[in-house]
Amino acid sequence: MTKAELRKALRAARRDHVAALPEQVRALVFHRPPAPLLDMIADHAVIGLYHAREAEAPAASYARFFAERGHRIALPRFGGETAAMEFALHGDPFGESDLVTGPFGLQQPEEGAEIVEPDVLFMPLVGFTAQGQRLGQGGGHYDRWLASRPATVRIGLAWDAQLVEELPVEPHDMALNAIVTPTRLHGPF
């Protein structure tokens, strides 16, 4: 199966999985990072997250959790559809008043937000393996950003239904240090 075919099948499985979850259950998951994951994160690390869309694993509670612990929170920001991904401070993870709609329809920090480099990066994904391989959306934005920042701690957030036996891996694909699902922590690897 090609990456494009796999993405299509996994997106459908993810969408069906999330649609089958009662709203009360969705509100409870991804509320607080698992304790072993916190051991991977330095006290003053800048935390990179994302504003979830569609059926992606939600990250908003993690933003609030880390903000309450004194971490600076950053979200991806794009200056245009052909611009490189950068990370900018997200100063209001409780009200999200500092977010605007950017290219690709993503919620991102407004133009004047300070550009920062996350030490820890929580990423959305389409699929993953139990060994830490990740299949992203297909744009390569995270892989390109991480290519020059290999020391960044890379953590995926996913639904259990996104776990697959294997993925077609290319040299530029960046493996994850851990993956969090509603039922378990895969890794650290």
Coordinates of C-alpha atoms in Angstrom, one line a residue:
M1 CA 0.0 0.0 0.0
T2 CA 1.4 3.5 -0.9
K3 CA 1.6 6.2 1.7
A4 CA -1.3 8.0 0.1
E5 CA -3.5 4.9 0.2
L6 CA -2.5 4.2 3.8
R7 CA -3.3 7.8 4.8
K8 CA -6.7 7.6 3.2
A9 CA -7.5 4.3 5.0
L10 CA -6.2 5.5 8.3
R11 CA -8.0 8.8 8.1
A12 CA -11.3 6.9 7.6
A13 CA -10.5 4.6 10.5
R14 CA -9.6 7.5 12.7
R15 CA -12.8 9.4 11.7
D16 CA -15.0 6.3 12.3
H17 CA -13.3 5.6 15.7
V18 CA -13.8 9.1 17.0
A19 CA -17.4 9.3 15.7
A20 CA -18.2 6.1 17.6
L21 CA -16.9 7.6 20.9
P22 CA -19.5 9.1 23.2
E23 CA -19.0 12.9 23.7
Q24 CA -18.4 12.3 27.5
V25 CA -15.5 9.9 26.7
R26 CA -13.9 12.3 24.2
A27 CA -13.9 15.0 26.9
L28 CA -12.0 12.7 29.3
V29 CA -9.1 11.6 27.1
F30 CA -5.8 13.4 26.6
H31 CA -6.6 15.5 29.7
R32 CA -3.2 15.1 31.4
P33 CA 0.1 13.6 30.1
P34 CA 1.0 10.2 31.7
A35 CA 3.6 10.5 34.5
P36 CA 6.4 8.6 32.7
L37 CA 6.1 11.2 29.9
L38 CA 6.7 14.0 32.3
D39 CA 10.1 12.5 33.1
M40 CA 11.1 13.3 29.5
I41 CA 10.3 17.0 29.8
A42 CA 12.7 19.5 31.4
D43 CA 11.2 21.9 33.9
H44 CA 11.5 25.0 31.7
A45 CA 11.1 23.3 28.3
V46 CA 9.2 25.2 25.6
I47 CA 6.3 22.9 24.7
G48 CA 5.2 22.7 21.1
L49 CA 1.7 21.5 20.5
Y50 CA -1.0 21.8 17.8
H51 CA -4.6 23.0 17.5
A52 CA -6.4 19.7 16.7
R53 CA -8.9 19.6 13.8
E54 CA -11.2 17.0 12.4
A55 CA -10.6 13.7 14.2
E56 CA -7.1 14.4 15.4
A57 CA -6.2 13.6 19.0
P58 CA -7.0 16.7 21.0
A59 CA -4.1 18.7 22.4
A60 CA -5.8 21.7 24.1
S61 CA -5.9 20.1 27.6
Y62 CA -2.1 19.4 27.3
A63 CA -1.6 23.1 26.4
R64 CA -3.5 24.2 29.5
F65 CA -1.7 21.6 31.7
F66 CA 1.8 22.7 30.7
A67 CA 0.9 26.4 30.9
E68 CA -0.3 25.8 34.5
R69 CA 3.1 24.2 35.2
G70 CA 4.9 27.4 33.9
H71 CA 5.9 26.1 30.5
R72 CA 5.8 28.4 27.4
I73 CA 3.4 27.0 24.8
A74 CA 4.0 27.2 21.1
L75 CA 1.9 26.2 18.1
P76 CA 2.8 25.8 14.4
R77 CA 2.4 28.9 12.3
F78 CA 2.6 29.3 8.5
G79 CA 3.1 32.6 6.7
G80 CA 1.5 31.1 3.6
E81 CA 0.9 27.8 1.9
T82 CA 4.4 27.6 0.6
A83 CA 6.1 29.0 3.7
A84 CA 8.1 26.9 6.1
M85 CA 6.5 25.9 9.4
E86 CA 7.6 27.9 12.4
F87 CA 6.5 27.9 16.0
A88 CA 5.1 30.9 17.7
L89 CA 4.0 31.5 21.3
H90 CA 0.4 30.7 22.2
G91 CA -0.2 33.0 25.2
D92 CA -3.8 32.1 25.9
P93 CA -4.3 28.3 26.0
F94 CA -7.4 28.8 28.1
G95 CA -9.4 31.2 26.0
E96 CA -7.5 30.9 22.7
S97 CA -8.0 34.6 22.0
D98 CA -4.6 34.9 20.4
L99 CA -5.3 32.4 17.6
V100 CA -6.3 33.2 14.0
T101 CA -7.1 31.1 11.0
G102 CA -4.0 30.5 8.9
P103 CA -3.2 28.7 5.7
F104 CA -4.6 25.2 5.5
G105 CA -7.5 26.3 7.8
L106 CA -5.4 25.8 10.9
Q107 CA -5.7 27.8 14.0
Q108 CA -2.4 29.5 14.7
P109 CA -0.9 32.3 16.8
E110 CA -1.4 35.7 15.4
E111 CA 1.2 37.4 13.3
G112 CA 2.9 39.4 16.1
A113 CA 3.5 36.3 18.4
E114 CA 7.1 35.6 19.3
I115 CA 8.8 32.9 17.3
V116 CA 10.3 30.2 19.5
E117 CA 11.9 26.8 19.2
P118 CA 10.1 24.0 21.1
D119 CA 12.3 21.7 23.2
V120 CA 9.4 19.1 23.2
L121 CA 7.1 18.7 20.3
F122 CA 3.7 17.0 20.5
M123 CA 2.6 16.1 17.0
P124 CA -0.6 14.9 15.3
L125 CA -0.4 11.9 13.1
V126 CA -2.4 9.7 10.8
G127 CA -0.8 6.4 11.8
F128 CA 2.0 5.0 14.0
T129 CA 3.8 1.7 14.8
A130 CA 4.6 0.3 18.2
Q131 CA 8.2 1.1 17.5
G132 CA 7.7 4.8 17.1
Q133 CA 7.4 5.3 13.4
R134 CA 4.9 8.0 12.4
L135 CA 2.8 8.7 9.3
G136 CA 1.9 12.3 9.1
Q137 CA -0.5 14.3 7.0
G138 CA 1.7 14.1 4.0
G139 CA 3.0 17.7 3.7
G140 CA 6.3 17.0 5.4
H141 CA 6.2 20.1 7.5
Y142 CA 7.2 18.4 10.8
D143 CA 9.9 16.3 9.2
R144 CA 11.5 19.3 7.5
W145 CA 11.3 21.3 10.8
L146 CA 12.8 18.5 12.8
A147 CA 15.5 17.7 10.3
S148 CA 17.7 20.5 11.6
R149 CA 16.6 20.0 15.2
P150 CA 17.3 16.3 16.0
A151 CA 17.5 16.9 19.8
T152 CA 13.9 17.9 20.0
V153 CA 11.8 15.4 22.0
R154 CA 9.2 14.1 19.6
I155 CA 5.9 12.8 21.0
G156 CA 2.8 11.7 19.0
L157 CA -0.8 12.0 20.2
A158 CA -3.1 9.4 18.6
W159 CA -6.1 7.3 19.0
D160 CA -5.6 3.5 19.5
A161 CA -7.2 2.8 16.2
Q162 CA -4.3 4.5 14.4
L163 CA -1.8 1.8 15.4
V164 CA -0.5 -0.3 12.5
E165 CA 2.0 -3.2 12.2
E166 CA 4.3 -1.3 9.8
L167 CA 4.6 1.8 7.8
P168 CA 6.6 2.6 4.6
V169 CA 9.5 4.6 6.1
E170 CA 11.7 6.8 4.1
P171 CA 15.1 8.3 5.2
H172 CA 13.6 11.8 5.9
D173 CA 10.8 10.3 8.2
M174 CA 11.5 11.2 11.8
A175 CA 10.7 8.6 14.4
L176 CA 9.0 9.5 17.6
N177 CA 10.4 9.3 21.1
A178 CA 6.9 8.2 22.5
I179 CA 3.3 8.0 21.5
V180 CA 0.4 8.7 23.8
T181 CA -3.0 7.1 23.2
P182 CA -6.1 7.1 25.4
T183 CA -5.1 3.7 26.8
R184 CA -1.3 3.6 26.9
L185 CA 2.0 5.2 26.4
H186 CA 4.1 3.6 23.7
G187 CA 7.8 4.2 24.5
P188 CA 9.9 6.0 25.4
F189 CA 12.0 4.6 22.5

